[in-house]
């Protein structure tokens, strides 16, 4: 049911996000050149890797992330527009609209068995941790919210999280 909801919701809203995806893609191409997308392996359902797609927000090259972040990239991140291409990951079944945010593959061996339970569901564009503090939360708090979501997920909670995300 969750997968069906994800696909239907993404397809029914394509009229809204598809033109925005194209417009942001053009801005990134003109402002930063190629590549337009940032693609990275992330752990998905049961920790299996998938290729997460985002808009590129940093210049190529060496240096700290902060020094390579462009003004356009900063704006895209602050509005979360850099994550629009993840809707393609949702359509492919690699992600869900709601679930724990996918972190880096390198973190997998560091999770406690309890924290690793966050991989019992597909990762999401937004999640319980995001609507309960996002970057203001400690890692331990984020994992606690992620595992709580795994234990309580359902259509009603997903609708609540999506509403809080938009708000």
CSV table of N, CA and C in Angstrom, one decimal:
chain,number,residue,atom,x,y,z
A,1,UNK,N,0.8,-1.2,0.0
A,1,UNK,CA,0.0,0.0,0.0
A,1,UNK,C,0.9,1.3,0.0
A,2,UNK,N,1.9,1.3,0.8
A,2,UNK,CA,2.8,2.4,0.9
A,2,UNK,C,3.5,2.7,-0.4
A,3,UNK,N,3.9,1.6,-1.1
A,3,UNK,CA,4.6,1.8,-2.4
A,3,UNK,C,3.6,2.4,-3.4
A,4,UNK,N,2.4,1.8,-3.4
A,4,UNK,CA,1.4,2.3,-4.3
A,4,UNK,C,1.1,3.8,-4.1
A,5,UNK,N,1.0,4.2,-2.8
A,5,UNK,CA,0.7,5.6,-2.4
A,5,UNK,C,1.9,6.5,-3.0
A,6,UNK,N,3.1,6.0,-2.7
A,6,UNK,CA,4.3,6.8,-3.2
A,6,UNK,C,4.2,7.1,-4.7
A,7,UNK,N,4.0,6.0,-5.5
A,7,UNK,CA,4.0,6.1,-6.9
A,7,UNK,C,2.8,7.0,-7.4
A,8,UNK,N,1.6,6.8,-6.9
A,8,UNK,CA,0.5,7.6,-7.3
A,8,UNK,C,0.7,9.1,-6.9
A,9,UNK,N,1.2,9.3,-5.7
A,9,UNK,CA,1.4,10.7,-5.2
A,9,UNK,C,2.4,11.4,-6.1
A,10,UNK,N,3.5,10.7,-6.4
A,10,UNK,CA,4.6,11.4,-7.2
A,10,UNK,C,4.0,11.6,-8.6
A,11,UNK,N,3.3,10.7,-9.2
A,11,UNK,CA,2.8,10.9,-10.6
A,11,UNK,C,1.7,11.9,-10.6
A,12,UNK,N,0.8,12.0,-9.6
A,12,UNK,CA,-0.2,13.0,-9.6
A,12,UNK,C,0.3,14.4,-9.4
A,13,UNK,N,1.5,14.5,-8.8
A,13,UNK,CA,2.0,15.9,-8.6
A,13,UNK,C,3.1,16.2,-9.6
A,14,UNK,N,3.3,15.4,-10.6
A,14,UNK,CA,4.4,15.6,-11.6
A,14,UNK,C,4.2,16.9,-12.3
A,15,UNK,N,3.0,17.3,-12.5
A,15,UNK,CA,2.7,18.6,-13.2
A,15,UNK,C,3.4,19.8,-12.4
A,16,UNK,N,3.5,19.6,-11.1
A,16,UNK,CA,4.1,20.6,-10.2
A,16,UNK,C,5.6,20.5,-10.1
A,17,UNK,N,6.1,19.3,-9.9
A,17,UNK,CA,7.6,19.2,-9.6
A,17,UNK,C,8.4,19.0,-10.9
A,18,UNK,N,7.8,18.5,-11.9
A,18,UNK,CA,8.6,18.2,-13.2
A,18,UNK,C,9.1,19.5,-13.8
A,19,UNK,N,8.3,20.6,-14.0
A,19,UNK,CA,8.8,21.8,-14.5
A,19,UNK,C,9.9,22.5,-13.6
A,20,UNK,N,9.7,22.3,-12.3
A,20,UNK,CA,10.6,22.8,-11.3
A,20,UNK,C,12.0,22.1,-11.4
A,21,UNK,N,11.9,20.8,-11.6
A,21,UNK,CA,13.1,19.9,-11.8
A,21,UNK,C,13.8,20.4,-13.0
A,22,UNK,N,13.1,20.6,-14.1
A,22,UNK,CA,13.8,21.1,-15.3
A,22,UNK,C,14.4,22.5,-15.1
A,23,UNK,N,13.7,23.4,-14.5
A,23,UNK,CA,14.2,24.7,-14.3
A,23,UNK,C,15.4,24.8,-13.4
A,24,UNK,N,15.4,24.0,-12.3
A,24,UNK,CA,16.5,23.9,-11.4
A,24,UNK,C,17.7,23.3,-12.2
A,25,UNK,N,17.4,22.3,-13.0
A,25,UNK,CA,18.5,21.6,-13.7
A,25,UNK,C,19.2,22.6,-14.7
A,26,UNK,N,18.4,23.4,-15.3
A,26,UNK,CA,18.9,24.5,-16.2
A,26,UNK,C,19.8,25.4,-15.4
A,27,UNK,N,19.3,25.9,-14.3
A,27,UNK,CA,20.0,26.8,-13.4
A,27,UNK,C,21.4,26.2,-13.0
A,28,UNK,N,21.4,25.0,-12.6
A,28,UNK,CA,22.6,24.3,-12.2
A,28,UNK,C,23.6,24.2,-13.4
A,29,UNK,N,23.0,23.8,-14.5
A,29,UNK,CA,23.9,23.7,-15.7
A,29,UNK,C,24.5,25.0,-16.1
A,30,UNK,N,23.7,26.1,-16.1
A,30,UNK,CA,24.2,27.4,-16.5
A,30,UNK,C,25.2,27.9,-15.4
A,31,UNK,N,24.8,27.7,-14.2
A,31,UNK,CA,25.6,28.3,-13.1
A,31,UNK,C,26.8,27.5,-12.7
A,32,UNK,N,26.8,26.2,-12.9
A,32,UNK,CA,28.0,25.4,-12.4
A,32,UNK,C,28.5,24.5,-13.5
A,33,UNK,N,27.8,24.4,-14.6
A,33,UNK,CA,28.3,23.5,-15.7
A,33,UNK,C,27.9,22.0,-15.4
A,34,UNK,N,28.6,21.1,-16.0
A,34,UNK,CA,28.4,19.7,-15.8
A,34,UNK,C,29.3,19.1,-14.7
A,35,UNK,N,28.9,18.1,-14.1
A,35,UNK,CA,27.6,17.4,-14.2
A,35,UNK,C,26.5,18.2,-13.4
A,36,UNK,N,25.3,18.0,-13.8
A,36,UNK,CA,24.1,18.7,-13.2
A,36,UNK,C,23.7,18.0,-11.9
A,37,UNK,N,23.9,16.6,-11.9
A,37,UNK,CA,23.5,15.8,-10.8
A,37,UNK,C,24.6,15.3,-10.0
A,38,UNK,N,24.4,15.1,-8.7
A,38,UNK,CA,25.3,14.5,-7.8
A,38,UNK,C,24.7,13.1,-7.5
A,39,UNK,N,25.5,12.1,-7.8
A,39,UNK,CA,25.0,10.7,-7.6
A,39,UNK,C,25.9,10.0,-6.6
A,40,UNK,N,25.3,9.4,-5.6
A,40,UNK,CA,26.1,8.7,-4.6
A,40,UNK,C,25.4,7.5,-4.1
A,41,UNK,N,26.2,6.4,-3.8
A,41,UNK,CA,25.6,5.2,-3.2
A,41,UNK,C,25.2,5.5,-1.8
A,42,UNK,N,24.0,5.1,-1.4
A,42,UNK,CA,23.5,5.3,-0.1
A,42,UNK,C,22.8,3.9,0.3
A,43,UNK,N,22.7,3.7,1.6
A,43,UNK,CA,22.0,2.4,2.0
A,43,UNK,C,20.5,2.6,1.9
A,44,UNK,N,19.9,1.6,1.3
A,44,UNK,CA,18.4,1.6,1.2
A,44,UNK,C,17.8,0.6,2.1
A,45,UNK,N,16.7,0.0,1.6
A,45,UNK,CA,16.0,-1.0,2.3
A,45,UNK,C,16.9,-2.2,2.7
A,46,UNK,N,17.0,-2.6,3.9
A,46,UNK,CA,17.8,-3.6,4.4
A,46,UNK,C,19.3,-3.3,4.2
A,47,UNK,N,19.6,-2.0,4.1
A,47,UNK,CA,21.0,-1.6,3.9
A,47,UNK,C,21.6,-1.8,2.5
A,48,UNK,N,20.8,-2.3,1.6
A,48,UNK,CA,21.3,-2.5,0.2
A,48,UNK,C,21.6,-1.1,-0.5
A,49,UNK,N,22.7,-1.0,-1.1
A,49,UNK,CA,23.0,0.3,-1.8
A,49,UNK,C,22.1,0.6,-3.0
A,50,UNK,N,21.9,1.9,-3.1
A,50,UNK,CA,21.2,2.4,-4.3
A,50,UNK,C,21.9,3.7,-4.6
A,51,UNK,N,21.7,4.2,-5.9
A,51,UNK,CA,22.3,5.4,-6.3
A,51,UNK,C,21.3,6.6,-6.1
A,52,UNK,N,21.6,7.4,-5.0
A,52,UNK,CA,20.8,8.6,-4.7
A,52,UNK,C,21.2,9.7,-5.7
A,53,UNK,N,20.1,10.4,-6.2
A,53,UNK,CA,20.3,11.4,-7.2
A,53,UNK,C,19.9,12.8,-6.5
A,54,UNK,N,20.8,13.7,-6.6
A,54,UNK,CA,20.5,15.1,-6.1
A,54,UNK,C,21.0,16.1,-7.2
A,55,UNK,N,20.6,17.3,-7.1
A,55,UNK,CA,21.3,18.3,-7.9
A,55,UNK,C,22.6,18.7,-7.2
A,56,UNK,N,23.6,18.9,-8.1
A,56,UNK,CA,24.9,19.3,-7.6
A,56,UNK,C,24.9,20.7,-7.0
A,57,UNK,N,25.5,20.9,-5.8
A,57,UNK,CA,25.5,22.1,-5.1
A,57,UNK,C,26.9,22.7,-4.9
A,58,UNK,N,27.9,21.9,-5.2
A,58,UNK,CA,29.3,22.3,-5.0
A,58,UNK,C,30.1,22.3,-6.2
A,59,UNK,N,31.2,23.1,-6.2
A,59,UNK,CA,32.1,23.2,-7.3
A,59,UNK,C,33.0,21.9,-7.3
A,60,UNK,N,33.4,21.4,-8.4
A,60,UNK,CA,34.3,20.3,-8.5
A,60,UNK,C,35.7,20.7,-7.9
A,61,UNK,N,36.5,19.8,-7.5
A,61,UNK,CA,37.8,20.1,-7.0
A,61,UNK,C,38.1,19.7,-5.6
A,62,UNK,N,39.2,20.2,-5.1
A,62,UNK,CA,39.6,19.9,-3.7
A,62,UNK,C,39.2,21.1,-2.8
A,63,UNK,N,39.3,20.8,-1.5
A,63,UNK,CA,38.9,21.8,-0.5
A,63,UNK,C,37.7,21.3,0.3
A,64,UNK,N,37.4,22.1,1.3
A,64,UNK,CA,36.3,21.7,2.2
A,64,UNK,C,35.0,21.8,1.5
A,65,UNK,N,34.0,21.1,2.0
A,65,UNK,CA,32.7,21.2,1.4
A,65,UNK,C,32.2,22.7,1.5
A,66,UNK,N,32.5,23.3,2.6
A,66,UNK,CA,32.0,24.7,2.8
A,66,UNK,C,32.6,25.7,1.8
A,67,UNK,N,33.9,25.4,1.4
A,67,UNK,CA,34.6,26.3,0.5
A,67,UNK,C,34.1,26.0,-1.0
A,68,UNK,N,33.6,24.8,-1.2
A,68,UNK,CA,33.2,24.5,-2.6
A,68,UNK,C,31.7,24.7,-2.8
A,69,UNK,N,30.9,25.0,-1.7
A,69,UNK,CA,29.5,25.2,-1.9
A,69,UNK,C,29.3,26.6,-2.6
A,70,UNK,N,28.5,26.5,-3.6
A,70,UNK,CA,28.3,27.8,-4.4
A,70,UNK,C,27.1,28.5,-3.8
A,71,UNK,N,26.9,29.8,-4.2
A,71,UNK,CA,25.7,30.5,-3.7
A,71,UNK,C,24.4,29.9,-4.2
A,72,UNK,N,24.4,29.4,-5.4
A,72,UNK,CA,23.3,28.7,-6.0
A,72,UNK,C,23.0,27.4,-5.1
A,73,UNK,N,24.1,26.7,-4.9
A,73,UNK,CA,24.0,25.5,-4.1
A,73,UNK,C,23.5,25.7,-2.7
A,74,UNK,N,23.9,26.8,-2.1
A,74,UNK,CA,23.4,27.2,-0.8
A,74,UNK,C,21.9,27.4,-0.8
A,75,UNK,N,21.4,28.2,-1.8
A,75,UNK,CA,20.0,28.4,-2.0
A,75,UNK,C,19.2,27.1,-2.2
A,76,UNK,N,19.8,26.2,-3.1
A,76,UNK,CA,19.1,25.0,-3.3
A,76,UNK,C,19.0,24.1,-2.1
A,77,UNK,N,20.0,24.1,-1.3
A,77,UNK,CA,20.0,23.3,0.0
A,77,UNK,C,19.1,24.0,1.0
A,78,UNK,N,19.0,25.3,1.1
A,78,UNK,CA,18.2,25.9,2.1
A,78,UNK,C,16.7,25.7,1.8
A,79,UNK,N,16.4,25.5,0.5
A,79,UNK,CA,15.0,25.3,0.1
A,79,UNK,C,14.7,23.8,-0.1
A,80,UNK,N,15.7,23.0,0.0
A,80,UNK,CA,15.7,21.5,-0.2
A,80,UNK,C,15.4,21.2,-1.7
A,81,UNK,N,15.5,22.2,-2.6
A,81,UNK,CA,15.3,21.9,-4.0
A,81,UNK,C,16.4,21.0,-4.6
A,82,UNK,N,17.6,20.9,-3.9
A,82,UNK,CA,18.6,20.0,-4.4
A,82,UNK,C,18.2,18.6,-4.3
A,83,UNK,N,17.1,18.3,-3.5
A,83,UNK,CA,16.6,16.9,-3.4
A,83,UNK,C,15.5,16.5,-4.3
A,84,UNK,N,15.1,17.4,-5.2
A,84,UNK,CA,14.0,17.1,-6.1
A,84,UNK,C,14.2,15.9,-6.9
A,85,UNK,N,15.5,15.7,-7.4
A,85,UNK,CA,15.7,14.4,-8.2
A,85,UNK,C,15.5,13.1,-7.5
A,86,UNK,N,15.4,13.2,-6.2
A,86,UNK,CA,15.1,12.0,-5.4
A,86,UNK,C,13.7,11.5,-5.7
A,87,UNK,N,12.9,12.3,-6.2
A,87,UNK,CA,11.5,11.8,-6.6
A,87,UNK,C,11.7,10.7,-7.7
A,88,UNK,N,12.8,10.7,-8.5
A,88,UNK,CA,13.0,9.6,-9.4
A,88,UNK,C,13.4,8.4,-8.7
A,89,UNK,N,14.2,8.5,-7.5
A,89,UNK,CA,14.5,7.4,-6.7
A,89,UNK,C,13.2,6.8,-6.1
A,90,UNK,N,12.2,7.6,-5.8
A,90,UNK,CA,10.9,7.1,-5.3
A,90,UNK,C,10.2,6.3,-6.4
A,91,UNK,N,10.2,6.9,-7.6
A,91,UNK,CA,9.5,6.2,-8.7
A,91,UNK,C,10.2,4.8,-9.0
A,92,UNK,N,11.5,4.8,-8.8
A,92,UNK,CA,12.2,3.5,-9.1
A,92,UNK,C,12.1,2.5,-7.9
A,93,UNK,N,11.5,2.9,-6.8
A,93,UNK,CA,11.3,2.0,-5.7
A,93,UNK,C,12.4,1.9,-4.7
A,94,UNK,N,13.4,2.8,-4.9
A,94,UNK,CA,14.6,2.8,-4.0
A,94,UNK,C,14.4,3.6,-2.8
A,95,UNK,N,13.4,4.6,-2.9
A,95,UNK,CA,13.1,5.4,-1.7
A,95,UNK,C,11.6,5.5,-1.6
A,96,UNK,N,11.2,6.1,-0.5
A,96,UNK,CA,9.8,6.4,-0.3
A,96,UNK,C,9.6,7.9,0.0
A,97,UNK,N,8.4,8.4,-0.1
A,97,UNK,CA,8.2,9.8,0.3
A,97,UNK,C,8.6,10.0,1.7
A,98,UNK,N,8.2,9.1,2.6
A,98,UNK,CA,8.5,9.2,4.0
A,98,UNK,C,9.3,8.0,4.5
A,99,UNK,N,10.3,8.3,5.3
A,99,UNK,CA,11.1,7.2,5.9
A,99,UNK,C,12.4,7.9,6.4
A,100,UNK,N,13.2,7.1,7.1
A,100,UNK,CA,14.5,7.7,7.6
A,100,UNK,C,15.4,8.2,6.4
A,101,UNK,N,16.0,9.4,6.5
A,101,UNK,CA,16.8,9.9,5.5
A,101,UNK,C,18.0,8.9,5.3
A,102,UNK,N,18.4,8.7,4.0
A,102,UNK,CA,19.5,7.8,3.7
A,102,UNK,C,20.8,8.5,4.0
A,103,UNK,N,21.6,7.9,4.8
A,103,UNK,CA,22.9,8.5,5.2
A,103,UNK,C,24.0,7.8,4.3
A,104,UNK,N,25.2,7.9,4.7
A,104,UNK,CA,26.3,7.4,3.9
A,104,UNK,C,26.6,5.9,4.1
A,105,UNK,N,27.0,5.2,3.1
A,105,UNK,CA,27.3,3.8,3.2
A,105,UNK,C,28.4,3.5,4.3
A,106,UNK,N,29.3,4.5,4.4
A,106,UNK,CA,30.4,4.3,5.4
A,106,UNK,C,29.9,4.2,6.8
A,107,UNK,N,28.7,4.7,7.1
A,107,UNK,CA,28.1,4.6,8.5
A,107,UNK,C,27.6,3.2,8.8
A,108,UNK,N,27.3,2.4,7.9
A,108,UNK,CA,26.6,1.1,8.2
A,108,UNK,C,27.3,0.3,9.3
A,109,UNK,N,28.6,0.2,9.3
A,109,UNK,CA,29.2,-0.6,10.3
A,109,UNK,C,29.2,0.0,11.7
A,110,UNK,N,28.9,1.3,11.7
A,110,UNK,CA,28.9,2.1,13.0
A,110,UNK,C,27.6,2.0,13.8
A,111,UNK,N,26.5,1.6,13.1
A,111,UNK,CA,25.2,1.5,13.8
A,111,UNK,C,25.2,0.4,14.9
A,112,UNK,N,24.5,0.7,15.9
A,112,UNK,CA,24.2,-0.3,16.9
A,112,UNK,C,23.1,-1.2,16.3
A,113,UNK,N,22.9,-2.4,16.8
A,113,UNK,CA,21.8,-3.2,16.2
A,113,UNK,C,20.4,-2.4,16.2
A,114,UNK,N,20.2,-1.6,17.3
A,114,UNK,CA,18.9,-0.9,17.4
A,114,UNK,C,18.9,0.2,16.3
A,115,UNK,N,20.0,1.0,16.1
A,115,UNK,CA,20.0,2.0,15.1
A,115,UNK,C,19.9,1.4,13.7
A,116,UNK,N,20.4,0.2,13.5
A,116,UNK,CA,20.4,-0.4,12.2
A,116,UNK,C,19.0,-0.7,11.8
A,117,UNK,N,18.0,-0.8,12.7
A,117,UNK,CA,16.6,-1.0,12.4
A,117,UNK,C,16.0,0.0,11.5
A,118,UNK,N,16.7,1.2,11.4
A,118,UNK,CA,16.2,2.2,10.5
A,118,UNK,C,16.2,1.7,9.0
A,119,UNK,N,16.9,0.7,8.7
A,119,UNK,CA,16.9,0.1,7.4
A,119,UNK,C,15.9,-0.9,7.1
A,120,UNK,N,14.9,-1.1,8.1
A,120,UNK,CA,13.8,-2.0,7.9
A,120,UNK,C,12.8,-1.5,7.0
A,121,UNK,N,12.9,-0.2,6.6
A,121,UNK,CA,11.9,0.5,5.7
A,121,UNK,C,12.8,1.2,4.7
A,122,UNK,N,12.1,1.5,3.6
A,122,UNK,CA,12.8,2.3,2.5
A,122,UNK,C,13.2,3.7,3.1
A,123,UNK,N,14.3,4.2,2.7
A,123,UNK,CA,14.6,5.6,3.1
A,123,UNK,C,13.7,6.6,2.5
A,124,UNK,N,13.5,7.8,3.1
A,124,UNK,CA,12.5,8.7,2.6
A,124,UNK,C,13.1,10.1,2.2
A,125,UNK,N,12.3,10.8,1.5
A,125,UNK,CA,12.6,12.2,1.2
A,125,UNK,C,12.5,13.0,2.5
A,126,UNK,N,11.6,12.7,3.3
A,126,UNK,CA,11.4,13.3,4.6
A,126,UNK,C,11.1,12.2,5.6
A,127,UNK,N,11.2,12.6,6.9
A,127,UNK,CA,10.9,11.6,7.9
A,127,UNK,C,10.6,12.2,9.2
A,128,UNK,N,10.4,11.3,10.2
A,128,UNK,CA,10.0,11.7,11.5
A,128,UNK,C,11.1,12.6,12.2
A,129,UNK,N,12.3,12.3,12.0
A,129,UNK,CA,13.4,13.1,12.5
A,129,UNK,C,13.4,14.5,11.9
A,130,UNK,N,13.1,14.6,10.6
A,130,UNK,CA,13.2,15.8,9.9
A,130,UNK,C,12.1,16.8,10.5
A,131,UNK,N,10.9,16.3,10.8
A,131,UNK,CA,9.9,17.2,11.3
A,131,UNK,C,9.9,17.4,12.8
A,132,UNK,N,10.9,16.7,13.4
A,132,UNK,CA,11.1,16.9,14.8
A,132,UNK,C,12.4,17.5,15.2
A,133,UNK,N,13.0,18.3,14.3
A,133,UNK,CA,14.2,19.0,14.6
A,133,UNK,C,15.3,19.0,13.5
A,134,UNK,N,15.2,18.1,12.6
A,134,UNK,CA,16.1,18.1,11.5
A,134,UNK,C,17.6,18.2,11.9
A,135,UNK,N,18.3,19.2,11.5
A,135,UNK,CA,19.7,19.4,11.8
A,135,UNK,C,20.0,19.8,13.3
A,136,UNK,N,18.9,20.2,14.0
A,136,UNK,CA,19.1,20.7,15.4
A,136,UNK,C,19.2,19.4,16.3
A,137,UNK,N,19.0,18.3,15.8
A,137,UNK,CA,19.0,17.0,16.6
A,137,UNK,C,20.4,16.4,16.6
A,138,UNK,N,20.7,15.8,17.7
A,138,UNK,CA,22.0,15.0,17.7
A,138,UNK,C,21.8,13.7,16.9
A,139,UNK,N,22.8,13.0,16.6
A,139,UNK,CA,22.7,11.8,15.8
A,139,UNK,C,21.9,10.8,16.6
A,140,UNK,N,22.1,10.7,17.9
A,140,UNK,CA,21.4,9.7,18.7
A,140,UNK,C,19.9,10.0,18.7
A,141,UNK,N,19.5,11.3,18.7
A,141,UNK,CA,18.1,11.7,18.7
A,141,UNK,C,17.5,11.3,17.3
A,142,UNK,N,18.3,11.6,16.2
A,142,UNK,CA,17.8,11.3,14.9
A,142,UNK,C,17.5,9.8,14.8
A,143,UNK,N,18.4,9.0,15.3
A,143,UNK,CA,18.3,7.5,15.2
A,143,UNK,C,17.1,7.1,16.0
A,144,UNK,N,16.9,7.7,17.2
A,144,UNK,CA,15.7,7.4,18.0
A,144,UNK,C,14.4,7.6,17.3
A,145,UNK,N,14.3,8.8,16.6
A,145,UNK,CA,13.1,9.1,15.8
A,145,UNK,C,13.0,8.2,14.6
A,146,UNK,N,14.1,7.8,14.0
A,146,UNK,CA,14.0,6.9,12.8
A,146,UNK,C,13.5,5.5,13.3
A,147,UNK,N,14.0,5.0,14.4
A,147,UNK,CA,13.5,3.7,14.8
A,147,UNK,C,12.1,3.8,15.3
A,148,UNK,N,11.7,4.9,15.9
A,148,UNK,CA,10.3,5.1,16.4
A,148,UNK,C,9.4,5.0,15.1
A,149,UNK,N,9.8,5.7,14.0
A,149,UNK,CA,9.1,5.7,12.8
A,149,UNK,C,8.9,4.2,12.3
A,150,UNK,N,10.0,3.5,12.3
A,150,UNK,CA,9.9,2.1,11.8
A,150,UNK,C,8.9,1.3,12.6
A,151,UNK,N,8.8,1.5,13.9
A,151,UNK,CA,7.8,0.8,14.8
A,151,UNK,C,6.4,1.3,14.6
A,152,UNK,N,6.2,2.5,14.1
A,152,UNK,CA,4.9,3.1,14.1
A,152,UNK,C,4.4,3.5,12.7
A,153,UNK,N,5.1,3.2,11.6
A,153,UNK,CA,4.8,3.7,10.3
A,153,UNK,C,3.5,3.2,9.8
A,154,UNK,N,2.8,4.0,9.0
A,154,UNK,CA,1.5,3.7,8.4
A,154,UNK,C,1.1,4.9,7.6
A,155,UNK,N,0.0,4.8,6.9
A,155,UNK,CA,-0.4,5.9,6.0
A,155,UNK,C,-0.8,7.1,6.8
A,156,UNK,N,-1.4,7.0,7.9
A,156,UNK,CA,-1.8,8.2,8.7
A,156,UNK,C,-0.6,8.9,9.2
A,157,UNK,N,0.4,8.2,9.7
A,157,UNK,CA,1.6,8.9,10.1
A,157,UNK,C,2.4,9.5,8.9
A,158,UNK,N,2.4,8.8,7.8
A,158,UNK,CA,3.1,9.4,6.6
A,158,UNK,C,2.4,10.7,6.2
A,159,UNK,N,1.1,10.7,6.2
A,159,UNK,CA,0.3,11.9,5.8
A,159,UNK,C,0.6,13.1,6.8
A,160,UNK,N,0.7,12.7,8.1
A,160,UNK,CA,1.0,13.8,9.1
A,160,UNK,C,2.4,14.3,8.8
A,161,UNK,N,3.4,13.4,8.6
A,161,UNK,CA,4.8,13.9,8.3
A,161,UNK,C,4.9,14.7,7.1
A,162,UNK,N,4.2,14.3,6.0
A,162,UNK,CA,4.2,15.1,4.8
A,162,UNK,C,3.6,16.5,5.0
A,163,UNK,N,2.5,16.5,5.7
A,163,UNK,CA,1.9,17.8,6.1
A,163,UNK,C,2.8,18.7,6.9
A,164,UNK,N,3.5,18.1,7.9
A,164,UNK,CA,4.4,18.9,8.7
A,164,UNK,C,5.6,19.3,7.9
A,165,UNK,N,6.0,18.5,6.9
A,165,UNK,CA,7.2,18.9,6.1
A,165,UNK,C,6.8,20.1,5.2
A,166,UNK,N,5.6,20.1,4.6
A,166,UNK,CA,5.2,21.2,3.8
A,166,UNK,C,5.1,22.4,4.6
A,167,UNK,N,4.5,22.3,5.8
A,167,UNK,CA,4.3,23.4,6.7
A,167,UNK,C,5.7,24.1,7.1
